[in-house]
N, CA and C atoms as an extended XYZ file, in Angstrom:
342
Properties=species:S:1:pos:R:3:atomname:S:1:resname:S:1:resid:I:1 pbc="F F F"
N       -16.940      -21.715       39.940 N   UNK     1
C       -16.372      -20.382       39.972 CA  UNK     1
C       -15.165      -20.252       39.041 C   UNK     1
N       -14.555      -21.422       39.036 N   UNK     2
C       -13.347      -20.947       38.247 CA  UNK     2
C       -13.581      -21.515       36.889 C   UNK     2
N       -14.656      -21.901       36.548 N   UNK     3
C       -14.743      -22.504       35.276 CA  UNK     3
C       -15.189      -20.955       34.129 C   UNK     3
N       -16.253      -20.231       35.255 N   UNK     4
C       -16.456      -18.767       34.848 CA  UNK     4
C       -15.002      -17.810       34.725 C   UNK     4
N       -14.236      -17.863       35.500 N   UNK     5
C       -13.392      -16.788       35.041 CA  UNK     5
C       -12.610      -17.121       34.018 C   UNK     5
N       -12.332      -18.758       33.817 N   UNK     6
C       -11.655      -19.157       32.420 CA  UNK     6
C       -12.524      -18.863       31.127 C   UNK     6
N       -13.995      -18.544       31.302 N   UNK     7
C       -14.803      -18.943       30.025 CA  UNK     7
C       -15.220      -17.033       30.084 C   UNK     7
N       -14.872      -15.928       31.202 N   UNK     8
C       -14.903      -15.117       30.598 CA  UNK     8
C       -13.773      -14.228       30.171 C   UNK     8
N       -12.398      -15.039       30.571 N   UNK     9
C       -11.136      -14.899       29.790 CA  UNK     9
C       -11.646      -14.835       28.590 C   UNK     9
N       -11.474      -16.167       28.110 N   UNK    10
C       -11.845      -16.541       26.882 CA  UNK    10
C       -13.069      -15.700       25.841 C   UNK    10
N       -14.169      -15.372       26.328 N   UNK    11
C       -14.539      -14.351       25.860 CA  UNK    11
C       -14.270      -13.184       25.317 C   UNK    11
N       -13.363      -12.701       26.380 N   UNK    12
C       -12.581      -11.415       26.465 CA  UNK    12
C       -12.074      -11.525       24.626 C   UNK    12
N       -11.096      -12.397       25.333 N   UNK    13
C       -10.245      -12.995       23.506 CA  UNK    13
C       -10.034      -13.009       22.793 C   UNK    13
N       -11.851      -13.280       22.577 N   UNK    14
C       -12.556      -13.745       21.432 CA  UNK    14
C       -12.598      -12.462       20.392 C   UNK    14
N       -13.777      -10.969       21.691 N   UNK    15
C       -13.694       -9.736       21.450 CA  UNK    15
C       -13.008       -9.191       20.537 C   UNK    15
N       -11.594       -9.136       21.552 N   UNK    16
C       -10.624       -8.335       21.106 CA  UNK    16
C       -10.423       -8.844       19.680 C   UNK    16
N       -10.028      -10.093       19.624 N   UNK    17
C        -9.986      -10.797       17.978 CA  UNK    17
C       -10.457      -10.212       16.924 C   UNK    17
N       -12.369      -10.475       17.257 N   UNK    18
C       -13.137       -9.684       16.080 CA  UNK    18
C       -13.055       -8.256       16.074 C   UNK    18
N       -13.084       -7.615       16.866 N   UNK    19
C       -13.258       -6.064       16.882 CA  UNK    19
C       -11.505       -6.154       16.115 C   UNK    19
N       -10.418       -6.387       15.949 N   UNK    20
C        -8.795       -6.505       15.443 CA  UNK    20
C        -9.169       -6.913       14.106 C   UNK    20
N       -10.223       -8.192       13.597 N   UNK    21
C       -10.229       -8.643       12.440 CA  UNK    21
C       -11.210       -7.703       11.593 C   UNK    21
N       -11.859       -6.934       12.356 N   UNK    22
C       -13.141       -6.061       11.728 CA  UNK    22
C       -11.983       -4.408       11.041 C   UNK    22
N       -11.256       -3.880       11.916 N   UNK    23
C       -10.376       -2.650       11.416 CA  UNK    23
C        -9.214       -3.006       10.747 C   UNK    23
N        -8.503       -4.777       10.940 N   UNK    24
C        -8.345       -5.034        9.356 CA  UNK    24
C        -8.389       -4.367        8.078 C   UNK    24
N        -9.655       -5.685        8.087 N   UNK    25
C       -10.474       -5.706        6.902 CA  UNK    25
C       -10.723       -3.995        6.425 C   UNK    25
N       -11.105       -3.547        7.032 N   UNK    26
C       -11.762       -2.207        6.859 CA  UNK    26
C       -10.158       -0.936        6.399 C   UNK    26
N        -9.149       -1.665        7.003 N   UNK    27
C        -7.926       -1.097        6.473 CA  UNK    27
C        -7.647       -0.398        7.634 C   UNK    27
N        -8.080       -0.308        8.877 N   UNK    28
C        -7.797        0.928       10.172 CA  UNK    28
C        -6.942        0.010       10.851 C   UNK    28
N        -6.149       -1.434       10.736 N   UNK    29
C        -5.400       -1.511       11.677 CA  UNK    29
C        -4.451       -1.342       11.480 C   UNK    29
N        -3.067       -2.144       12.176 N   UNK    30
C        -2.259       -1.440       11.934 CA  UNK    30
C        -1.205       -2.473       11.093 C   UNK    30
N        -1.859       -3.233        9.887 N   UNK    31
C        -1.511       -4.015        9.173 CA  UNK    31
C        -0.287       -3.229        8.069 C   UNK    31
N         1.014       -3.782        8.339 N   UNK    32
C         1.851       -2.769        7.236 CA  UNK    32
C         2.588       -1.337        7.530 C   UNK    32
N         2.344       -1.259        8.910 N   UNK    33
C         2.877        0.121        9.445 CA  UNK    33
C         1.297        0.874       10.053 C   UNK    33
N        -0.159        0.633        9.249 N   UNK    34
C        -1.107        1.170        9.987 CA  UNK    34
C        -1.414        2.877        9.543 C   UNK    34
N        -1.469        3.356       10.616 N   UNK    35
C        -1.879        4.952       10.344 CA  UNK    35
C        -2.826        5.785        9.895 C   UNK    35
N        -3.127        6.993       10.034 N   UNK    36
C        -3.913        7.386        8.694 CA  UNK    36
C        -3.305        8.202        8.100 C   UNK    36
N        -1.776        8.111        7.346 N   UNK    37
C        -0.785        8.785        6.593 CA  UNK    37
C        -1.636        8.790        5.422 C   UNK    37
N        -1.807       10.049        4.372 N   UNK    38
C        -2.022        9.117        3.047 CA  UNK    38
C        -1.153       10.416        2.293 C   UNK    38
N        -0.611        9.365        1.848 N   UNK    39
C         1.060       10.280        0.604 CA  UNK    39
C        -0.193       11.703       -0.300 C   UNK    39
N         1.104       12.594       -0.482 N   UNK    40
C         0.415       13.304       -1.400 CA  UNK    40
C         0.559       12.730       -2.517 C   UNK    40
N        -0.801       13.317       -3.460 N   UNK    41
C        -1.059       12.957       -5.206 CA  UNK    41
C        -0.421       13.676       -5.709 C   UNK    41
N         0.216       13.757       -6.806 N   UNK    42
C         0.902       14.492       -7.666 CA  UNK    42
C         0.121       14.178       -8.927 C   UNK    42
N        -0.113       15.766       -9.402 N   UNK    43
C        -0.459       15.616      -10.885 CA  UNK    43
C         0.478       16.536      -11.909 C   UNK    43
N         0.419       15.776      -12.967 N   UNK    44
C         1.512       17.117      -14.288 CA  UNK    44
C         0.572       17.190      -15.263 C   UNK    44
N         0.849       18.493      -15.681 N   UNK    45
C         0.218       19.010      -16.597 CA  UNK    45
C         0.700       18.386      -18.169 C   UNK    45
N         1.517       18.369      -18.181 N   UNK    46
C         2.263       17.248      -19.484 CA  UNK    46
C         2.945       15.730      -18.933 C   UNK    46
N         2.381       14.950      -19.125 N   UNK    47
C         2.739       14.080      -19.131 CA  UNK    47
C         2.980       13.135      -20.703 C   UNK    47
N         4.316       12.472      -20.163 N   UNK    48
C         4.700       12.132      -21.804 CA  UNK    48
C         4.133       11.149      -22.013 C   UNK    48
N         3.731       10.086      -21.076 N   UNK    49
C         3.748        8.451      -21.055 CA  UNK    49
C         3.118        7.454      -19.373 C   UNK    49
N         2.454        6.808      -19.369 N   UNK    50
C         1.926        5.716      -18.851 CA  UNK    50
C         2.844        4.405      -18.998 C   UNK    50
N         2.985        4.040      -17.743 N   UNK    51
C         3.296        2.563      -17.779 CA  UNK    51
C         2.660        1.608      -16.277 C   UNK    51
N         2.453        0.810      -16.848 N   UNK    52
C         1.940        0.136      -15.278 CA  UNK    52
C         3.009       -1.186      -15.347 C   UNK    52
N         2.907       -1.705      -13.742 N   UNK    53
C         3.940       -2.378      -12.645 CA  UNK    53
C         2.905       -3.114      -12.354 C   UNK    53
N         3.754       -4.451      -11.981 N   UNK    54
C         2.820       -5.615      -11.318 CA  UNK    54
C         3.972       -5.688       -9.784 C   UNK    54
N         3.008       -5.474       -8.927 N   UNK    55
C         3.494       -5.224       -7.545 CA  UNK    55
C         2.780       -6.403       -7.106 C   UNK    55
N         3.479       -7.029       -6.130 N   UNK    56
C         3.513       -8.304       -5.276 CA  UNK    56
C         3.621       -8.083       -3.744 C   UNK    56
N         2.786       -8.489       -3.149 N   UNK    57
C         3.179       -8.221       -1.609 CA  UNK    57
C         1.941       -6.930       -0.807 C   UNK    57
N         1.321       -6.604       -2.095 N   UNK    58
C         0.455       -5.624       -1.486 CA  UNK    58
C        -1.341       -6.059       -1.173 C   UNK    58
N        -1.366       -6.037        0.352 N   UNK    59
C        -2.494       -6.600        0.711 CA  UNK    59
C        -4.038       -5.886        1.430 C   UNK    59
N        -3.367       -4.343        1.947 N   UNK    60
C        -4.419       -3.774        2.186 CA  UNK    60
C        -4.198       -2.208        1.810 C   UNK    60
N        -5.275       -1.368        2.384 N   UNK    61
C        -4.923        0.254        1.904 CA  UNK    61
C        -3.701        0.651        2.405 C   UNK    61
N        -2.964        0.411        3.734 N   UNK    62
C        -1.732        1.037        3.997 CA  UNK    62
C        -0.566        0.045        3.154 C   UNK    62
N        -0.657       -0.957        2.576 N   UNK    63
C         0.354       -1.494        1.359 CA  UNK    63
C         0.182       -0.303        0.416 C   UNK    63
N        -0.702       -0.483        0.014 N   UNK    64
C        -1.325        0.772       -1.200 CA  UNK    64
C        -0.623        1.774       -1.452 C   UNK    64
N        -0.677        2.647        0.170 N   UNK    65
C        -0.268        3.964        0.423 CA  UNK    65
C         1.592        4.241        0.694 C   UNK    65
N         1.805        2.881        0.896 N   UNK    66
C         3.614        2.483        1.215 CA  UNK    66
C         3.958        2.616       -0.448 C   UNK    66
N         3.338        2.112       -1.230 N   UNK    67
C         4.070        2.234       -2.623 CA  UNK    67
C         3.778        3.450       -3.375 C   UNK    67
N         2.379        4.099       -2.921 N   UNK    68
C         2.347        5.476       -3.760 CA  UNK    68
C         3.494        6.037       -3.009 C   UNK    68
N         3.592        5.768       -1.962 N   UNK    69
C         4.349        7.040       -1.367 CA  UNK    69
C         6.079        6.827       -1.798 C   UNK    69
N         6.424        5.470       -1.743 N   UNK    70
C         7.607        5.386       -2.742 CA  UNK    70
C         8.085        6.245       -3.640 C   UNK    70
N         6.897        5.906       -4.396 N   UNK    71
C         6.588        6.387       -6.002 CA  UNK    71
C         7.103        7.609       -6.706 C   UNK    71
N         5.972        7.893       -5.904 N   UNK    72
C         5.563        9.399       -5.707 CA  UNK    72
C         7.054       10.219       -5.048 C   UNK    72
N         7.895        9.683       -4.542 N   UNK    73
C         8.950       10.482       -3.896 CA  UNK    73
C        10.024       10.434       -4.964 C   UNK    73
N        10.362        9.956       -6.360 N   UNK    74
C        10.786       10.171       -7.337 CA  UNK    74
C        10.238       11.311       -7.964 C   UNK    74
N        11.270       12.182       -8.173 N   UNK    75
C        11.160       13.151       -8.933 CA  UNK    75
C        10.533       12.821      -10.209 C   UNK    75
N         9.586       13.653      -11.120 N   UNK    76
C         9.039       13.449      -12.386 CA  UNK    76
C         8.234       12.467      -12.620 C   UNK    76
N         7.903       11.912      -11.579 N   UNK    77
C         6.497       10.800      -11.995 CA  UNK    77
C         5.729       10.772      -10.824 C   UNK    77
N         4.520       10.318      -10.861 N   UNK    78
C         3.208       10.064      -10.154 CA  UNK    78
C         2.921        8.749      -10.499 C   UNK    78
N         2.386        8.094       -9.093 N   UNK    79
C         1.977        6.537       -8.944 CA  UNK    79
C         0.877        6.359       -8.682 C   UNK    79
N         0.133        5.630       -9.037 N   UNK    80
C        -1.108        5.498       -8.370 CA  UNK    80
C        -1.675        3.928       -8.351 C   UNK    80
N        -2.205        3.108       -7.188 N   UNK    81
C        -2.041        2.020       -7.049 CA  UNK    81
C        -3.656        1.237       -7.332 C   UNK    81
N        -3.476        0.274       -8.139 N   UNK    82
C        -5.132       -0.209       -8.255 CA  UNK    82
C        -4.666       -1.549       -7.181 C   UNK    82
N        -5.315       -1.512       -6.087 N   UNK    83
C        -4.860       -2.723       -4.916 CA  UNK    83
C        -5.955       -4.388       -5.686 C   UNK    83
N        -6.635       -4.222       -5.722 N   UNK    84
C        -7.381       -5.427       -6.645 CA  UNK    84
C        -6.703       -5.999       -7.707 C   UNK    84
N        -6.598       -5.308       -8.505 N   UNK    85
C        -5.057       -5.589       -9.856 CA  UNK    85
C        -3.821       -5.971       -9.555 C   UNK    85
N        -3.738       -5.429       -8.072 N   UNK    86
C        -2.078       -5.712       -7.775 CA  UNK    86
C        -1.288       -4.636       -8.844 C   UNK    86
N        -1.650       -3.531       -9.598 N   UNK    87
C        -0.995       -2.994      -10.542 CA  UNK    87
C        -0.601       -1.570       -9.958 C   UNK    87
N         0.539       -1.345      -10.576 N   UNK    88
C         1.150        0.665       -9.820 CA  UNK    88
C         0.715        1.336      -11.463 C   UNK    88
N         0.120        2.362      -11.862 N   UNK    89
C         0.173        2.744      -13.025 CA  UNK    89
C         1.270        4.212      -12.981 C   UNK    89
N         2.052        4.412      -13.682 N   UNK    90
C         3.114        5.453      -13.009 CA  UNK    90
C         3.173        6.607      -14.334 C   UNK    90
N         2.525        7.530      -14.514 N   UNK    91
C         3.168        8.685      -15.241 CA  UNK    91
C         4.055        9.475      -15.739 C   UNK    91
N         4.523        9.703      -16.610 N   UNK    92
C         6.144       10.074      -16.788 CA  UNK    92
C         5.820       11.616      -16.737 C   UNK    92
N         6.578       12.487      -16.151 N   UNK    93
C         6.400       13.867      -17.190 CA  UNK    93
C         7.930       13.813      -17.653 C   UNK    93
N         8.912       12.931      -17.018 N   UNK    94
C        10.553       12.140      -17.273 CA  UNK    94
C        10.847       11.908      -17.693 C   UNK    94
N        11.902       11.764      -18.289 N   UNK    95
C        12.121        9.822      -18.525 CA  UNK    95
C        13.036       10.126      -17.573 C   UNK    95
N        12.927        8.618      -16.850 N   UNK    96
C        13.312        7.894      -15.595 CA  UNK    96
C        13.420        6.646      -16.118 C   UNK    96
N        14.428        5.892      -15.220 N   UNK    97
C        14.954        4.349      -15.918 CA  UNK    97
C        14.095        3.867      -14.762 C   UNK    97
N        13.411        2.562      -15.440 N   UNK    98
C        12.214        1.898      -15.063 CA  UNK    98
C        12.886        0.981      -13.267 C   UNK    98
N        14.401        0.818      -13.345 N   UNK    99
C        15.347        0.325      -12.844 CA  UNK    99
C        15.235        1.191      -11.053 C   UNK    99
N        14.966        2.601      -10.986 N   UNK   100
C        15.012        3.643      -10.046 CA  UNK   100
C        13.339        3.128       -9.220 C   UNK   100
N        12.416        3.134      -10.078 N   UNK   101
C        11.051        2.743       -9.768 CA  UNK   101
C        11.411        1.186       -9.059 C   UNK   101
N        11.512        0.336      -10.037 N   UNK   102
C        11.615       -1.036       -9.119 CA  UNK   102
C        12.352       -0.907       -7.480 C   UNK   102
N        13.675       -0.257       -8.041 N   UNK   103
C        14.514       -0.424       -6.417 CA  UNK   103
C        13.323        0.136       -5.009 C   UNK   103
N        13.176        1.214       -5.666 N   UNK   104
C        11.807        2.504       -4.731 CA  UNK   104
C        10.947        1.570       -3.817 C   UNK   104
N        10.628        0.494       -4.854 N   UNK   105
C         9.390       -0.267       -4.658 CA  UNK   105
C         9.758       -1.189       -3.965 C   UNK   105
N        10.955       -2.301       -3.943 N   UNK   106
C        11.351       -2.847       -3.244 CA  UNK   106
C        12.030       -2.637       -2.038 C   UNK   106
N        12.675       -1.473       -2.031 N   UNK   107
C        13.131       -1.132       -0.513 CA  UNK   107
C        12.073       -0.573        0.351 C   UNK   107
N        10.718       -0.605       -0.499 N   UNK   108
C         9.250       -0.624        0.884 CA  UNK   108
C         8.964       -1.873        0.816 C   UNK   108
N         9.803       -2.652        0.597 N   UNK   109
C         9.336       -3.909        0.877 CA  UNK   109
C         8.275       -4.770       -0.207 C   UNK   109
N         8.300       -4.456       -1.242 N   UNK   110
C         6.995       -5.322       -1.829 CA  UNK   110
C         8.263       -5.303       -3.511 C   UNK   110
N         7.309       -6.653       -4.124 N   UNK   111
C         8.354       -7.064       -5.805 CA  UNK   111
C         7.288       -6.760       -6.609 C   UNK   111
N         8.374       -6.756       -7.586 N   UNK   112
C         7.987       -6.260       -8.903 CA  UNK   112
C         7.979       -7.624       -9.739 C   UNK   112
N         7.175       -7.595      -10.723 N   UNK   113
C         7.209       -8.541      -11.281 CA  UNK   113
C         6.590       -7.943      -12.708 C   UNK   113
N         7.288       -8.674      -14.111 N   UNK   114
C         7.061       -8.124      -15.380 CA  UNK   114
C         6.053       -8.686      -15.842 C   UNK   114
């Protein structure tokens, strides 16, 4: 009898585990803050210039959505994140010192790297 309620503890466990490792993966847990926030896109009609960022620290869609939304909260540019690349590609319609972007990015927690 009691070997069953330890082995359907343990079951239990197991469950919860995969069904936690399955919305992960899939980006629905609550890895990074979680949610289903997703920042607004910003687009400009003139844009002067492209530059892309090598971002460190970013591991699923809500990393993703923590740095557009950074980004994106600087006046005069738009971010947009390729999570596979690890890269931010950022739009100017500005000029903005590249210096304002890094800090943005690091006080959500994730580095920059050149």
């Amino acid at each position: 009898m009691e070997n069953d309620i330890i082995i359907g503890m343990i079951a239990v466990i197991v469950v919860i585990a995969v069904i936690s490792s399955i919305k992960h993966f899939k980006g629905e847990g609550s890895c990074c803050g979680g949610g289903s926030y997703k920042p607004k896109r910003k687009k400009f009609s003139d844009i002067k210039y492209t530059k892309k960022f090598k971002v460190g620290g970013m591991r699923c869609k809500h990393c993703k959505r923590r740095v557009e939304e950074a980004v994106n909260d600087i006046k005069g540019i738009a971010g947009r994140v390729d999570l596979k690349k690890g890269e931010l590609t950022v739009s100017y319609a500005e000029d903005i010192d590249d210096e304002i972007i890094k800090a943005k990015i690091e006080r959500a927690g994730y580095t920059v790297t050149d």
